[in-house]
mmCIF file with all atom_site columns, C-alpha atoms in Angstrom:
data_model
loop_
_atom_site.group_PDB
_atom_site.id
_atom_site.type_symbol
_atom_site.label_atom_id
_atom_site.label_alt_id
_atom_site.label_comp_id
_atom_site.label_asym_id
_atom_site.label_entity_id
_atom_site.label_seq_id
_atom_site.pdbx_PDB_ins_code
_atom_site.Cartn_x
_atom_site.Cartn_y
_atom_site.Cartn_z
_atom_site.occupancy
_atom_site.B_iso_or_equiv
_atom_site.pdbx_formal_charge
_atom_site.auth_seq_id
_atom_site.auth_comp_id
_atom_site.auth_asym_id
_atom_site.auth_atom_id
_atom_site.pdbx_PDB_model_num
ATOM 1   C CA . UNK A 1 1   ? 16.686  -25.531 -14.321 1.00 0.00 ? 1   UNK A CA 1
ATOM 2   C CA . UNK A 1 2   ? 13.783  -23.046 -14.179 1.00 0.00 ? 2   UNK A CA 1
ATOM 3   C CA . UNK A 1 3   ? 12.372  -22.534 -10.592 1.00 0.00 ? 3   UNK A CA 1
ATOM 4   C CA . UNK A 1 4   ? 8.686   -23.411 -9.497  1.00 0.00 ? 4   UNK A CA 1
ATOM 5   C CA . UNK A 1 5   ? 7.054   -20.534 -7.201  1.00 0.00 ? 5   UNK A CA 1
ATOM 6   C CA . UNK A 1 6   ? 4.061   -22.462 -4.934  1.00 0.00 ? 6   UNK A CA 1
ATOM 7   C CA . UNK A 1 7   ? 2.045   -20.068 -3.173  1.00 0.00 ? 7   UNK A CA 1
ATOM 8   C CA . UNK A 1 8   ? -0.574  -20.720 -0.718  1.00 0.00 ? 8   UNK A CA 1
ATOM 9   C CA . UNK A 1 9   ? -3.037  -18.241 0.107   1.00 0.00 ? 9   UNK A CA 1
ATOM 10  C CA . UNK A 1 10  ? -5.381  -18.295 3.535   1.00 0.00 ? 10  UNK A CA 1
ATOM 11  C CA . UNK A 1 11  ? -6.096  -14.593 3.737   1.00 0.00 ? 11  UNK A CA 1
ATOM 12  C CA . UNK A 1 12  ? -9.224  -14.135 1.726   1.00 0.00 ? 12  UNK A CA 1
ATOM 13  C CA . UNK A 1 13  ? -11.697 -10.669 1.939   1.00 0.00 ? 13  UNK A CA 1
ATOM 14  C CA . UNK A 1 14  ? -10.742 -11.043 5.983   1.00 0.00 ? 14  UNK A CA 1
ATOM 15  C CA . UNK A 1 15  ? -6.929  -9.625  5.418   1.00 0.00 ? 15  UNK A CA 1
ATOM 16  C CA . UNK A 1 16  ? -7.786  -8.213  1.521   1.00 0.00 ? 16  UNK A CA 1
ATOM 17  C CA . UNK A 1 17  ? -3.965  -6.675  1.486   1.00 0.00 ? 17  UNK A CA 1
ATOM 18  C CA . UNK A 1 18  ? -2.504  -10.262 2.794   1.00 0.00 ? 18  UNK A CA 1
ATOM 19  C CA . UNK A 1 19  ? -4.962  -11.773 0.049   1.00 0.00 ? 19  UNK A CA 1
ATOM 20  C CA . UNK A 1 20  ? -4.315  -9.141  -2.850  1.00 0.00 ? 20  UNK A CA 1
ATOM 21  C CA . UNK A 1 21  ? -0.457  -9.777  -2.262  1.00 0.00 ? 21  UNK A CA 1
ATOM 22  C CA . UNK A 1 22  ? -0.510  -13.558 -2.483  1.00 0.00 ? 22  UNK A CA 1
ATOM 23  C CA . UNK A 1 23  ? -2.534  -12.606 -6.110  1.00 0.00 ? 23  UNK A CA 1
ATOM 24  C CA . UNK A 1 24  ? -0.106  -10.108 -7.586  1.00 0.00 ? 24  UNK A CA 1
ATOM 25  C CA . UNK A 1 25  ? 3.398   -12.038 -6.795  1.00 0.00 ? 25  UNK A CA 1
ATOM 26  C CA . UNK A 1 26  ? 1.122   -15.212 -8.471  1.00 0.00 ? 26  UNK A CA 1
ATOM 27  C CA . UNK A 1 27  ? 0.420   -13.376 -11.769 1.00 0.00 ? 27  UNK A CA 1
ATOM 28  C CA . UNK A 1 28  ? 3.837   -11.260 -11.854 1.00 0.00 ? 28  UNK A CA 1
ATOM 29  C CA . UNK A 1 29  ? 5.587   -14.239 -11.521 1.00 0.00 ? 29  UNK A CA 1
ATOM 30  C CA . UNK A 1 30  ? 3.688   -16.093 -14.095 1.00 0.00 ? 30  UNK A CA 1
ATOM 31  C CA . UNK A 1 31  ? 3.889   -13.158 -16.675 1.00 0.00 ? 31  UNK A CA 1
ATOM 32  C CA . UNK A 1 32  ? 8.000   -13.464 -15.974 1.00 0.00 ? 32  UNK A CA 1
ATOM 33  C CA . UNK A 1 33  ? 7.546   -16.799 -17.247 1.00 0.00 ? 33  UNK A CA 1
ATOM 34  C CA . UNK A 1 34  ? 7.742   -18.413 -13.718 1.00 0.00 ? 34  UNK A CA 1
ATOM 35  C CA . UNK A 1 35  ? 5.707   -21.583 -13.520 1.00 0.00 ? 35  UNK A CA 1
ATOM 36  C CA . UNK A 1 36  ? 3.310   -20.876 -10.890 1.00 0.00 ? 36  UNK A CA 1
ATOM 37  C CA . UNK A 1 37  ? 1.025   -23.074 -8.416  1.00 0.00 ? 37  UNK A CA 1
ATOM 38  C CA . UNK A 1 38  ? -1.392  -21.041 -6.597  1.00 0.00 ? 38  UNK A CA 1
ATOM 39  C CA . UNK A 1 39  ? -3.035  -23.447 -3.770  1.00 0.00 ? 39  UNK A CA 1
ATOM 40  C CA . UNK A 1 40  ? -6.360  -21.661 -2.272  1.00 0.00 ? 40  UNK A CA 1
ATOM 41  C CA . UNK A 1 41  ? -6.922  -21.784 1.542   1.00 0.00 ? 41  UNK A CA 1
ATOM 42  C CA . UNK A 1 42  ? -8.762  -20.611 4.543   1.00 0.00 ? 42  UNK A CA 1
ATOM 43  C CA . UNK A 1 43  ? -11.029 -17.846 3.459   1.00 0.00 ? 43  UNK A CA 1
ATOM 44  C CA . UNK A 1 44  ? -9.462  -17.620 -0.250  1.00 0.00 ? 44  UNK A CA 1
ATOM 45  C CA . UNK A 1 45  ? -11.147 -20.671 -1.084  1.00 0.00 ? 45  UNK A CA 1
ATOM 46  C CA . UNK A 1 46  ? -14.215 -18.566 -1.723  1.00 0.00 ? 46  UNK A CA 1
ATOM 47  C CA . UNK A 1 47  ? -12.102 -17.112 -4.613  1.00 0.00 ? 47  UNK A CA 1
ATOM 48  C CA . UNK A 1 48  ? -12.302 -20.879 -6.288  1.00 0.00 ? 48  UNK A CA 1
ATOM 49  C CA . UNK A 1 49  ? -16.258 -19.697 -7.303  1.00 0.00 ? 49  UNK A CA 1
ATOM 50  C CA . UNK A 1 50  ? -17.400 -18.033 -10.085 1.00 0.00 ? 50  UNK A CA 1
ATOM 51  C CA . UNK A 1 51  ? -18.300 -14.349 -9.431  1.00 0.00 ? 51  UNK A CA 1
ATOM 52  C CA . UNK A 1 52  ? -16.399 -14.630 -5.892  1.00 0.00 ? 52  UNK A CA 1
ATOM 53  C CA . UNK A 1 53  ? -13.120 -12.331 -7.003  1.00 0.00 ? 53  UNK A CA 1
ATOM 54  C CA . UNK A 1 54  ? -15.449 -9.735  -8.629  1.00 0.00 ? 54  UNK A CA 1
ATOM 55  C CA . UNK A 1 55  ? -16.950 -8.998  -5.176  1.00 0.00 ? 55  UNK A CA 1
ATOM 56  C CA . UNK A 1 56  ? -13.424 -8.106  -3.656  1.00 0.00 ? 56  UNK A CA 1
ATOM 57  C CA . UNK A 1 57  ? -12.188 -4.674  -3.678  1.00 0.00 ? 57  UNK A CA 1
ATOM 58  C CA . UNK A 1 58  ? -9.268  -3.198  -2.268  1.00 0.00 ? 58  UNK A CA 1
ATOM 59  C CA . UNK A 1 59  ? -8.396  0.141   -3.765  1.00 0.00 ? 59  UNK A CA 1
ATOM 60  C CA . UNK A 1 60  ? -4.994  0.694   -5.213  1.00 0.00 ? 60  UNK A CA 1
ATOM 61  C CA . UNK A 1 61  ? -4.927  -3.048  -6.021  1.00 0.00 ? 61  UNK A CA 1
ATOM 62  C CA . UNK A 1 62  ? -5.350  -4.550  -9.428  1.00 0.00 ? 62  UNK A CA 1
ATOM 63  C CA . UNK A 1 63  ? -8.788  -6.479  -10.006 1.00 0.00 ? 63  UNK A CA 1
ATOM 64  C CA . UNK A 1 64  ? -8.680  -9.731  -8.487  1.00 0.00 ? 64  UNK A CA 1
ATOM 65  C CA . UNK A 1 65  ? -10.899 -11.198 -11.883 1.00 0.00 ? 65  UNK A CA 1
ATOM 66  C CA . UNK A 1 66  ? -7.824  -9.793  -13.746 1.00 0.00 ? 66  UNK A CA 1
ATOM 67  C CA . UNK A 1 67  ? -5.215  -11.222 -11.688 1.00 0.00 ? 67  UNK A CA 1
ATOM 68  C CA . UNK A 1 68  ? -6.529  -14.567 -11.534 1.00 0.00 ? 68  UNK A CA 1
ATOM 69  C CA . UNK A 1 69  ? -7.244  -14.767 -15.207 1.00 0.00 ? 69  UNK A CA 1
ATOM 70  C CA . UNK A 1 70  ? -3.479  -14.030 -15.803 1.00 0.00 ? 70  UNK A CA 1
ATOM 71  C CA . UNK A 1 71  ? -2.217  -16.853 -12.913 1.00 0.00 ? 71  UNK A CA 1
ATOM 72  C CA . UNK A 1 72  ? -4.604  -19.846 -15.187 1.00 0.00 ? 72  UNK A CA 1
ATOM 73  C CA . UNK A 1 73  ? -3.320  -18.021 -18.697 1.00 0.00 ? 73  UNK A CA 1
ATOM 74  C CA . UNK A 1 74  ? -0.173  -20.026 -17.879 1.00 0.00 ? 74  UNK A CA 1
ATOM 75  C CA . UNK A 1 75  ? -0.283  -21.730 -14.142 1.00 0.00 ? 75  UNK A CA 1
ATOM 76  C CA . UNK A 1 76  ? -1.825  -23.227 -12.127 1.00 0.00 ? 76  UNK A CA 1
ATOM 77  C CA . UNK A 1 77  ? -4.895  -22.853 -9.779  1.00 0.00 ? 77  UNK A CA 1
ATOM 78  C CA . UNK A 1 78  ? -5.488  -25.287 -6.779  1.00 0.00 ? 78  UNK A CA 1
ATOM 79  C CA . UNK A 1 79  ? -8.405  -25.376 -4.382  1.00 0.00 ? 79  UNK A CA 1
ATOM 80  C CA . UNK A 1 80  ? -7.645  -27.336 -0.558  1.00 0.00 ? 80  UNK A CA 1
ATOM 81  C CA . UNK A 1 81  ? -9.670  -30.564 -0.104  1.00 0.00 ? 81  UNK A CA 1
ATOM 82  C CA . UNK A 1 82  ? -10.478 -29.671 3.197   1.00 0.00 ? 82  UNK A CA 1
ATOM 83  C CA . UNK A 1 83  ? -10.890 -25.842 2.628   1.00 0.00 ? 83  UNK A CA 1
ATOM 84  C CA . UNK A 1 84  ? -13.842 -26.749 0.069   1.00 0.00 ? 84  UNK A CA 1
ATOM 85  C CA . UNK A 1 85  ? -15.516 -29.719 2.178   1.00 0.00 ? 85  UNK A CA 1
ATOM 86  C CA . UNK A 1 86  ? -15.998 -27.254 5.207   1.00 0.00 ? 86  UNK A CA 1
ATOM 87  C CA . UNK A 1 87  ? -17.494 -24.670 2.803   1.00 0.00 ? 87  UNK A CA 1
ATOM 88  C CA . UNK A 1 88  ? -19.692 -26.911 0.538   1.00 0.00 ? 88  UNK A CA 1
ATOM 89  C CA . UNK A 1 89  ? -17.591 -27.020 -2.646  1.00 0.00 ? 89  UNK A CA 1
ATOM 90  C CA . UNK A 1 90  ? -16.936 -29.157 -5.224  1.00 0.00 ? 90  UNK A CA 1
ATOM 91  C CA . UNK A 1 91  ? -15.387 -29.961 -8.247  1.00 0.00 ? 91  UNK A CA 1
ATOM 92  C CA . UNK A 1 92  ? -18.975 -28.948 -9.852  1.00 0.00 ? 92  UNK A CA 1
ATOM 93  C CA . UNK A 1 93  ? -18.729 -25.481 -8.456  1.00 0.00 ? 93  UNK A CA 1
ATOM 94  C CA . UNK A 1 94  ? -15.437 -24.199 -9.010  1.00 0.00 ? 94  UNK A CA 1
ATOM 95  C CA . UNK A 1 95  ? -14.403 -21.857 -11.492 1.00 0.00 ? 95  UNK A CA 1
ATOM 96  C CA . UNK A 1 96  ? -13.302 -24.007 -14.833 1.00 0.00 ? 96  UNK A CA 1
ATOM 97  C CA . UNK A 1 97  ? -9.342  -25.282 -14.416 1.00 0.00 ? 97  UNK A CA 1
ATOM 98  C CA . UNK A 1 98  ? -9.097  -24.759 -10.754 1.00 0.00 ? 98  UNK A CA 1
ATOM 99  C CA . UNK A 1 99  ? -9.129  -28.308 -9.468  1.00 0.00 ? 99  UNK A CA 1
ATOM 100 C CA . UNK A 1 100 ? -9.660  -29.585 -5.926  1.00 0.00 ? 100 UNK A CA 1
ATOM 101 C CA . UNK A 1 101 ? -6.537  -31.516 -4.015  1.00 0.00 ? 101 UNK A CA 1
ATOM 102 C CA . UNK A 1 102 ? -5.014  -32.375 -0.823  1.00 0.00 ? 102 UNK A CA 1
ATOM 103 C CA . UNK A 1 103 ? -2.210  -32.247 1.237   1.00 0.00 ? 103 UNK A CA 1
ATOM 104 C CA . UNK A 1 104 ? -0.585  -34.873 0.152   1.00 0.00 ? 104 UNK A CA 1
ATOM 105 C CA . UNK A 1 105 ? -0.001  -33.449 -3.464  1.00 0.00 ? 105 UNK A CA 1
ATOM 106 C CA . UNK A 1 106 ? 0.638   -29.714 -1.753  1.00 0.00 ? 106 UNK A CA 1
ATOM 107 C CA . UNK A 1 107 ? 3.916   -31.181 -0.304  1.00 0.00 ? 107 UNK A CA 1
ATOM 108 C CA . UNK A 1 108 ? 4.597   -33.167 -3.306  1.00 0.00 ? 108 UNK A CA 1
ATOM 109 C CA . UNK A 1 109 ? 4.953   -30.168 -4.652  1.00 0.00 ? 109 UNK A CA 1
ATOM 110 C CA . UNK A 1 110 ? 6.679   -27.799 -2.406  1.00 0.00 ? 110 UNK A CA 1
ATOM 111 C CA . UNK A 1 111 ? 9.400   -30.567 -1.328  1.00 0.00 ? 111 UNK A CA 1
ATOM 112 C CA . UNK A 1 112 ? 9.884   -31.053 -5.600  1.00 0.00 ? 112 UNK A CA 1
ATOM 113 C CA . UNK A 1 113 ? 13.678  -29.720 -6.585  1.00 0.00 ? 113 UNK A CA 1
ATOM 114 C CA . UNK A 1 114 ? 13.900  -26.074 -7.359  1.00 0.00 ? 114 UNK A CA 1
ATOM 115 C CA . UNK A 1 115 ? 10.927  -25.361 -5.744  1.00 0.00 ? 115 UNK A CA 1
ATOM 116 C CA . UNK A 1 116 ? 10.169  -21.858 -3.629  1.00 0.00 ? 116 UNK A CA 1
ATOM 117 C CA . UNK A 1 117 ? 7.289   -21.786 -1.502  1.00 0.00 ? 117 UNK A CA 1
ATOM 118 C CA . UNK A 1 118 ? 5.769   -18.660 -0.118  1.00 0.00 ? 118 UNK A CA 1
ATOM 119 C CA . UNK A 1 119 ? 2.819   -18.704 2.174   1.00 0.00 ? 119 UNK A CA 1
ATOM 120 C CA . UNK A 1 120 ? 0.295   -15.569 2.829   1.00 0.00 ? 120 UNK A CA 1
#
């Protein structure tokens, strides 16, 4: 049985090496052939918009565009419920394939067998 990797991010431009690390491990792991759920929090969920990542820099870092085109070439990008109410987004904003859920289907999927979850 393959293992799942679910990452949540919450760091966004406020901790950009917290935030850059949560985006590497998601598109390393995905180009190992690793499925991959990336769930966007906190500040990251600015990353959710188009044109957001290309406004993040953090030198010696690969280009967040770049890394987040790699993690939705073969996983799976998830914006919080709550994280996009309190900033005014929806499902008409986001970037194409990055859909909008809750909770409830975050620890569906964490508590799933062979699951690892990492948090940044």
């Amino acid at each position: 049985m393959q293992k799942k990797l679910v990452i949540k991010v919450t760091a966004g431009a406020d901790s950009p090496e917290r935030c850059s690390q949560a985006f590497t491990v998601a598109a390393v792991a995905v180009a190992s052939g690793v499925e991959v759920s990336l769930w966007l929090t906190g500040e990251s969920s600015w990353f959710a918009l188009p044109g957001r990542a290309a406004e993040f820099e953090l030198p010696h870092a690969a280009p967040l565009p770049d890394l987040i085109e790699s993690i939705q070439a073969a996983g799976l990008i998830t914006l919080c419920t709550q994280c996009a109410a309190r900033r005014d987004i929806t499902e008409n904003d986001v970037l194409e394939g990055v859909r909008i859920a809750g909770a409830q289907v975050f620890v569906s999927e964490v508590m799933a067998d062979g699951v690892q979850a990492l948090v940044y």
